[in-house]
């Protein structure tokens, strides 16, 4: 995922509505958000509406999360809106291709196997039984005596027959008719949380939150994620930036690197170095969970980045307590 999206996501994670919404996925309350059909308004997302306030914002909200790469979506339905009044309460009229009337009769075509006579079902029907209008024999068994040979439509207005009707739309709200050409058709999606985002969110909430709280309890002002402007004018994102609330305003930046395999490689060290080279904070920490590779450690030493190795967030807090609090209290 491109970096700009990562920054977009980090900003969205700070938003209370996003947090409330994503919590429903993380807590397995929803695995996929499906729209609910409302005959007047079309599809709605009631869970989102309850978070963002009203229905008109729900789609913008979901779209924002989709564009930032937080949600993925699957085409769930297509909805037809009346081009005149915008209502979603639109029905389909199958119509006569000749006179455009929707007063058409749909019938099955039946072929009497023995004599080869073919006609619509109504002409075979006598009560509950079927008789051939040509040879008058009774048709008893489907696919033995007779077979269904497709659909045949007859217009009740102009009496013409055809096999494929035209499709037109009728608005139940304003009664306007519309065709495929002028209909407004919109995609409707079901949404789910991207897998890699699930990990990212879990990291930022499960790991960063205890660190943030710990720093606040120890008299730091904390921003997380933090966007700091560098000498180059570019904004750089750090997982945490902490300031001592005194006149010195000394800045400590902290990034987290988590490896799901064994050791954290050197890339996060390089990435952090590139940022601190521009931003020049007073201290830079890289929390490596569970541990940092030897190469990473060497580079961190070179770049003046302090590496904190921890197996989990509890150990990370303990290690920070040791390094950060004792240092800044000196
Ligand atoms: Zn309408
Ligand atoms: Zn007709
Ligand atoms: Zn027959």
CSV table of C-alpha atoms and ligand atoms in Angstrom, one decimal:
chain,number,residue,atom,x,y,z
A,1,UNK,CA,0.0,0.0,0.0
A,2,UNK,CA,1.4,3.4,-0.8
A,3,UNK,CA,2.6,5.6,2.0
A,4,UNK,CA,0.1,8.4,1.4
A,5,UNK,CA,-2.6,5.9,2.2
A,6,UNK,CA,-0.8,4.9,5.3
A,7,UNK,CA,-0.8,8.5,6.5
A,8,UNK,CA,-4.5,8.8,5.5
A,9,UNK,CA,-5.3,5.7,7.5
A,10,UNK,CA,-3.3,6.9,10.5
A,11,UNK,CA,-5.4,10.1,10.5
A,12,UNK,CA,-8.6,8.1,10.2
A,13,UNK,CA,-7.7,5.9,13.1
A,14,UNK,CA,-7.6,9.0,15.3
A,15,UNK,CA,-11.2,9.7,14.3
A,16,UNK,CA,-13.8,8.6,16.9
A,17,UNK,CA,-16.3,7.4,14.3
A,18,UNK,CA,-13.7,5.3,12.6
A,19,UNK,CA,-12.6,3.8,15.9
A,20,UNK,CA,-16.2,3.0,16.9
A,21,UNK,CA,-16.8,1.4,13.5
A,22,UNK,CA,-13.6,-0.6,13.3
A,23,UNK,CA,-14.1,-1.9,16.8
A,24,UNK,CA,-17.2,-3.7,15.5
A,25,UNK,CA,-14.9,-5.6,13.1
A,26,UNK,CA,-12.2,-6.2,15.6
A,27,UNK,CA,-14.6,-7.4,18.2
A,28,UNK,CA,-16.1,-9.7,15.6
A,29,UNK,CA,-19.5,-8.1,15.9
A,30,UNK,CA,-19.5,-7.8,12.1
A,31,UNK,CA,-17.3,-9.7,9.6
A,32,UNK,CA,-18.9,-8.1,6.5
A,33,UNK,CA,-21.2,-5.1,6.5
A,34,UNK,CA,-24.1,-5.7,4.2
A,35,UNK,CA,-26.5,-3.0,3.2
A,36,UNK,CA,-30.1,-3.2,4.3
A,37,UNK,CA,-32.8,-2.5,1.7
A,38,UNK,CA,-35.2,0.4,2.3
A,39,UNK,CA,-37.9,0.7,-0.3
A,40,UNK,CA,-37.8,4.5,-0.4
A,41,UNK,CA,-34.2,5.4,0.0
A,42,UNK,CA,-32.6,2.3,-1.5
A,43,UNK,CA,-29.8,0.6,0.4
A,44,UNK,CA,-28.7,1.8,3.8
A,45,UNK,CA,-26.1,0.9,6.4
A,46,UNK,CA,-27.8,1.3,9.7
A,47,UNK,CA,-24.7,0.5,11.8
A,48,UNK,CA,-22.8,3.2,10.1
A,49,UNK,CA,-25.7,5.7,10.4
A,50,UNK,CA,-25.8,5.1,14.1
A,51,UNK,CA,-22.2,6.0,14.3
A,52,UNK,CA,-22.0,9.0,11.9
A,53,UNK,CA,-25.4,10.4,12.6
A,54,UNK,CA,-27.4,10.3,9.4
A,55,UNK,CA,-27.9,8.3,6.3
A,56,UNK,CA,-26.4,10.8,3.8
A,57,UNK,CA,-23.0,10.7,5.5
A,58,UNK,CA,-22.9,6.9,5.8
A,59,UNK,CA,-21.8,6.3,2.3
A,60,UNK,CA,-19.2,9.1,2.3
A,61,UNK,CA,-17.8,7.6,5.5
A,62,UNK,CA,-17.5,4.1,4.0
A,63,UNK,CA,-16.1,5.5,0.8
A,64,UNK,CA,-13.4,7.4,2.7
A,65,UNK,CA,-12.4,4.2,4.5
A,66,UNK,CA,-12.4,2.3,1.3
A,67,UNK,CA,-10.2,4.9,-0.5
A,68,UNK,CA,-7.7,4.9,2.3
A,69,UNK,CA,-7.3,1.2,2.0
A,70,UNK,CA,-9.0,0.3,5.3
A,71,UNK,CA,-12.0,-1.5,3.9
A,72,UNK,CA,-12.4,-3.7,0.9
A,73,UNK,CA,-15.7,-4.1,-0.9
A,74,UNK,CA,-17.7,-6.5,-3.0
A,75,UNK,CA,-20.4,-5.7,-5.4
A,76,UNK,CA,-23.6,-6.6,-3.6
A,77,UNK,CA,-26.3,-5.2,-5.9
A,78,UNK,CA,-27.1,-2.6,-8.5
A,79,UNK,CA,-29.8,-0.2,-7.6
A,80,UNK,CA,-32.0,1.7,-10.1
A,81,UNK,CA,-33.1,5.2,-9.3
A,82,UNK,CA,-35.9,7.2,-11.1
A,83,UNK,CA,-34.1,9.8,-13.3
A,84,UNK,CA,-37.0,12.2,-12.6
A,85,UNK,CA,-37.5,12.2,-8.8
A,86,UNK,CA,-34.5,10.1,-7.5
A,87,UNK,CA,-36.6,7.5,-5.8
A,88,UNK,CA,-35.3,4.0,-5.5
A,89,UNK,CA,-38.8,2.6,-5.5
A,90,UNK,CA,-38.6,1.6,-9.1
A,91,UNK,CA,-40.2,-1.5,-10.7
A,92,UNK,CA,-39.3,-3.3,-13.8
A,93,UNK,CA,-41.8,-3.4,-16.7
A,94,UNK,CA,-41.2,-6.0,-19.3
A,95,UNK,CA,-42.8,-4.5,-22.4
A,96,UNK,CA,-43.8,-5.2,-26.0
A,97,UNK,CA,-41.0,-4.2,-28.3
A,98,UNK,CA,-43.5,-3.1,-30.9
A,99,UNK,CA,-46.0,-0.9,-29.1
A,100,UNK,CA,-44.1,-0.5,-25.8
A,101,UNK,CA,-47.1,-1.6,-23.7
A,102,UNK,CA,-46.3,-3.6,-20.6
A,103,UNK,CA,-49.6,-5.3,-20.8
A,104,UNK,CA,-48.0,-8.5,-22.0
A,105,UNK,CA,-48.7,-12.1,-21.4
A,106,UNK,CA,-45.7,-14.4,-20.7
A,107,UNK,CA,-46.3,-18.0,-21.7
A,108,UNK,CA,-44.4,-21.3,-21.9
A,109,UNK,CA,-44.0,-22.8,-25.3
A,110,UNK,CA,-44.9,-26.5,-25.4
A,111,UNK,CA,-44.1,-29.0,-28.1
A,112,UNK,CA,-46.1,-32.3,-28.4
A,113,UNK,CA,-43.3,-34.8,-29.1
A,114,UNK,CA,-45.4,-37.3,-31.1
A,115,UNK,CA,-46.9,-35.0,-33.6
A,116,UNK,CA,-44.5,-32.1,-33.4
A,117,UNK,CA,-47.1,-29.4,-32.8
A,118,UNK,CA,-45.9,-26.4,-30.9
A,119,UNK,CA,-48.0,-23.7,-29.2
A,120,UNK,CA,-48.3,-21.8,-25.9
A,121,UNK,CA,-49.2,-23.7,-22.8
A,122,UNK,CA,-52.7,-22.0,-22.5
A,123,UNK,CA,-53.8,-23.6,-25.7
A,124,UNK,CA,-52.9,-27.1,-24.4
A,125,UNK,CA,-54.6,-26.6,-21.1
A,126,UNK,CA,-58.0,-28.1,-20.3
A,127,UNK,CA,-58.6,-27.8,-16.5
A,128,UNK,CA,-55.7,-29.5,-14.8
A,129,UNK,CA,-54.7,-31.5,-17.9
A,130,UNK,CA,-52.9,-30.8,-21.1
A,131,UNK,CA,-54.3,-31.9,-24.5
A,132,UNK,CA,-52.7,-31.4,-27.9
A,133,UNK,CA,-54.9,-28.9,-29.9
A,134,UNK,CA,-53.8,-30.6,-33.1
A,135,UNK,CA,-54.1,-34.4,-32.5
A,136,UNK,CA,-56.2,-34.1,-29.2
A,137,UNK,CA,-54.0,-36.6,-27.4
A,138,UNK,CA,-53.4,-36.1,-23.7
A,139,UNK,CA,-49.9,-34.9,-22.7
A,140,UNK,CA,-48.9,-36.8,-19.5
A,141,UNK,CA,-45.2,-36.8,-18.9
A,142,UNK,CA,-42.8,-33.9,-19.3
A,143,UNK,CA,-39.8,-34.8,-21.5
A,144,UNK,CA,-41.6,-38.0,-22.7
A,145,UNK,CA,-44.9,-36.8,-24.2
A,146,UNK,CA,-44.0,-33.2,-24.4
A,147,UNK,CA,-41.2,-30.7,-23.8
A,148,UNK,CA,-41.0,-27.1,-22.9
A,149,UNK,CA,-39.5,-25.2,-25.8
A,150,UNK,CA,-38.9,-21.8,-24.2
A,151,UNK,CA,-40.9,-18.6,-23.5
A,152,UNK,CA,-43.3,-16.8,-25.7
A,153,UNK,CA,-44.8,-13.4,-25.0
A,154,UNK,CA,-47.9,-11.9,-26.5
A,155,UNK,CA,-48.9,-8.3,-26.3
A,156,UNK,CA,-52.4,-7.8,-25.1
A,157,UNK,CA,-52.6,-4.4,-26.6
A,158,UNK,CA,-51.3,-4.9,-30.2
A,159,UNK,CA,-51.5,-8.8,-30.2
A,160,UNK,CA,-48.0,-9.2,-31.6
A,161,UNK,CA,-45.9,-12.0,-30.2
A,162,UNK,CA,-42.2,-12.0,-29.4
A,163,UNK,CA,-39.7,-14.0,-27.3
A,164,UNK,CA,-37.6,-11.3,-25.7
A,165,UNK,CA,-39.4,-8.3,-24.2
A,166,UNK,CA,-38.0,-4.8,-23.8
A,167,UNK,CA,-37.1,-3.7,-20.3
A,168,UNK,CA,-38.5,-0.4,-19.0
A,169,UNK,CA,-38.7,1.1,-15.5
A,170,UNK,CA,-41.7,2.5,-13.6
A,171,UNK,CA,-41.3,4.9,-10.7
A,172,UNK,CA,-43.8,4.0,-7.9
A,173,UNK,CA,-43.2,7.5,-6.4
A,174,UNK,CA,-43.7,9.9,-9.3
A,175,UNK,CA,-45.1,7.4,-11.8
A,176,UNK,CA,-42.6,8.4,-14.4
A,177,UNK,CA,-41.4,5.7,-16.9
A,178,UNK,CA,-37.8,5.4,-17.8
A,179,UNK,CA,-35.7,3.2,-20.0
A,180,UNK,CA,-32.3,1.5,-19.5
A,181,UNK,CA,-30.8,4.5,-21.4
A,182,UNK,CA,-31.9,7.2,-19.0
A,183,UNK,CA,-32.0,5.2,-15.8
A,184,UNK,CA,-29.6,6.1,-13.0
A,185,UNK,CA,-27.9,2.8,-11.9
A,186,UNK,CA,-25.7,2.8,-8.9
A,187,UNK,CA,-23.4,0.1,-7.5
A,188,UNK,CA,-24.1,-1.1,-4.0
A,189,UNK,CA,-21.3,-2.7,-1.9
A,190,UNK,CA,-20.8,-4.9,1.1
A,191,UNK,CA,-17.7,-3.9,3.1
A,192,UNK,CA,-15.2,-5.8,5.1
A,193,UNK,CA,-12.0,-4.9,6.9
A,194,UNK,CA,-8.8,-5.6,5.0
A,195,UNK,CA,-6.7,-8.3,6.6
A,196,UNK,CA,-3.4,-6.3,6.7
A,197,UNK,CA,-5.3,-3.3,8.2
A,198,UNK,CA,-6.7,-5.6,10.9
A,199,UNK,CA,-3.1,-6.2,11.9
A,200,UNK,CA,-2.2,-2.6,11.6
A,201,UNK,CA,-5.2,-1.4,13.7
A,202,UNK,CA,-4.5,-4.1,16.3
A,203,UNK,CA,-0.9,-2.8,16.5
A,204,UNK,CA,-1.9,0.8,16.9
A,205,UNK,CA,-4.6,0.2,19.5
A,206,UNK,CA,-3.3,-2.8,21.4
A,207,UNK,CA,0.4,-1.9,21.4
A,208,UNK,CA,0.5,1.9,21.0
A,209,UNK,CA,-2.3,2.6,23.5
A,210,UNK,CA,-0.6,1.2,26.6
A,211,UNK,CA,2.6,3.1,25.6
A,212,UNK,CA,0.7,6.3,25.1
A,213,UNK,CA,-1.1,5.9,28.5
A,214,UNK,CA,2.1,5.1,30.2
A,215,UNK,CA,3.8,8.2,28.8
A,216,UNK,CA,0.9,10.5,29.8
A,217,UNK,CA,0.9,9.1,33.3
A,218,UNK,CA,4.5,10.1,33.5
A,219,UNK,CA,3.9,13.7,32.6
A,220,UNK,CA,4.5,13.6,28.9
A,221,UNK,CA,2.3,15.3,26.3
A,222,UNK,CA,1.7,12.6,23.7
A,223,UNK,CA,0.6,12.6,20.1
A,224,UNK,CA,-0.1,9.4,18.4
A,225,UNK,CA,0.2,9.0,15.5
A,226,UNK,CA,2.2,12.2,15.3
A,227,UNK,CA,3.0,14.3,12.2
A,228,UNK,CA,6.1,16.3,12.5
A,229,UNK,CA,7.4,18.7,10.0
A,230,UNK,CA,11.0,18.3,8.9
A,231,UNK,CA,13.6,20.8,7.7
A,232,UNK,CA,12.7,19.8,4.1
A,233,UNK,CA,9.1,20.9,4.7
A,234,UNK,CA,7.8,17.3,4.5
A,235,UNK,CA,5.5,15.9,7.2
A,236,UNK,CA,6.7,12.7,8.7
A,237,UNK,CA,4.5,10.3,10.7
A,238,UNK,CA,5.7,8.6,13.9
A,239,UNK,CA,3.7,6.1,15.9
A,240,UNK,CA,4.2,8.2,19.0
A,241,UNK,CA,5.8,11.6,19.7
A,242,UNK,CA,6.1,12.6,23.3
A,243,UNK,CA,7.1,16.0,24.8
A,244,UNK,CA,8.0,16.9,28.3
A,245,UNK,CA,5.6,19.7,29.2
A,246,UNK,CA,8.4,22.0,30.3
A,247,UNK,CA,10.1,24.9,28.6
A,248,UNK,CA,12.6,22.6,26.9
A,249,UNK,CA,9.9,20.9,24.8
A,250,UNK,CA,12.3,18.0,24.2
A,251,UNK,CA,10.8,15.7,21.6
A,252,UNK,CA,11.0,11.9,21.8
A,253,UNK,CA,9.8,10.0,18.8
A,254,UNK,CA,8.8,6.3,18.9
A,255,UNK,CA,8.2,3.9,16.1
A,256,UNK,CA,7.0,0.4,16.4
A,257,UNK,CA,8.1,-2.5,14.3
A,258,UNK,CA,6.5,-5.9,14.7
A,259,UNK,CA,7.6,-9.1,13.2
A,260,UNK,CA,5.2,-11.9,12.9
A,261,UNK,CA,8.0,-14.3,12.1
A,262,UNK,CA,11.2,-14.1,14.2
A,263,UNK,CA,13.2,-10.9,14.1
A,264,UNK,CA,12.5,-7.4,12.9
A,265,UNK,CA,14.7,-6.7,9.9
A,266,UNK,CA,16.7,-3.4,9.4
A,267,UNK,CA,14.1,-1.7,7.2
A,268,UNK,CA,12.3,0.0,10.0
A,269,UNK,CA,15.6,1.4,11.3
A,270,UNK,CA,16.4,2.9,7.9
A,271,UNK,CA,12.8,4.3,7.6
A,272,UNK,CA,13.1,5.9,11.1
A,273,UNK,CA,16.5,7.2,10.3
A,274,UNK,CA,15.3,8.9,7.2
A,275,UNK,CA,12.6,10.7,9.2
A,276,UNK,CA,14.7,11.7,12.2
A,277,UNK,CA,17.4,13.0,9.8
A,278,UNK,CA,14.8,15.5,8.6
A,279,UNK,CA,12.9,16.2,11.8
A,280,UNK,CA,15.8,16.1,14.3
A,281,UNK,CA,14.0,15.0,17.4
A,282,UNK,CA,15.9,14.9,20.7
A,283,UNK,CA,15.5,11.2,21.1
A,284,UNK,CA,14.4,8.4,18.8
A,285,UNK,CA,13.2,4.9,19.9
A,286,UNK,CA,12.4,1.9,17.9
A,287,UNK,CA,10.4,-0.7,19.7
A,288,UNK,CA,11.0,-4.0,18.1
A,289,UNK,CA,8.7,-6.9,18.9
A,290,UNK,CA,9.8,-9.5,19.6
A,291,UNK,CA,13.5,-8.7,18.8
A,292,UNK,CA,15.7,-6.8,16.4
A,293,UNK,CA,18.0,-8.4,13.9
A,294,UNK,CA,21.8,-8.1,14.5
A,295,UNK,CA,22.1,-5.9,11.4
A,296,UNK,CA,19.3,-3.7,12.6
A,297,UNK,CA,20.9,-3.2,15.9
A,298,UNK,CA,24.2,-2.2,14.3
A,299,UNK,CA,22.6,0.3,12.1
A,300,UNK,CA,20.5,1.7,15.0
A,301,UNK,CA,23.7,2.2,16.9
A,302,UNK,CA,25.2,4.1,13.9
A,303,UNK,CA,22.1,6.3,13.5
A,304,UNK,CA,21.7,7.0,17.2
A,305,UNK,CA,18.4,5.2,17.4
A,306,UNK,CA,17.7,3.4,20.7
A,307,UNK,CA,16.3,0.0,20.2
A,308,UNK,CA,13.8,-1.4,22.7
A,309,UNK,CA,13.2,-5.1,22.3
A,310,UNK,CA,10.0,-6.5,23.8
A,311,UNK,CA,8.0,-9.6,23.4
A,312,UNK,CA,4.7,-7.7,24.0
A,313,UNK,CA,3.3,-4.3,24.9
A,314,UNK,CA,3.8,-4.9,28.6
A,315,UNK,CA,7.5,-5.5,28.2
A,316,UNK,CA,7.7,-2.5,25.9
A,317,UNK,CA,6.2,-0.3,28.6
A,318,UNK,CA,8.6,-1.8,31.1
A,319,UNK,CA,11.6,-1.2,28.9
A,320,UNK,CA,10.6,2.4,28.1
A,321,UNK,CA,10.1,3.0,31.8
A,322,UNK,CA,13.7,2.0,32.3
A,323,UNK,CA,15.2,3.9,29.4
A,324,UNK,CA,13.0,6.9,28.9
A,325,UNK,CA,11.9,7.9,32.4
A,326,UNK,CA,15.3,7.6,34.0
A,327,UNK,CA,16.9,9.5,31.2
A,328,UNK,CA,14.5,12.4,31.0
A,329,UNK,CA,14.4,12.7,34.8
A,330,UNK,CA,18.2,13.3,35.0
B,1,LIG,ZN1,-39.8,9.1,-9.8
B,2,LIG,ZN1,-47.7,-4.4,-28.3
B,3,LIG,ZN1,-50.2,-33.6,-31.1
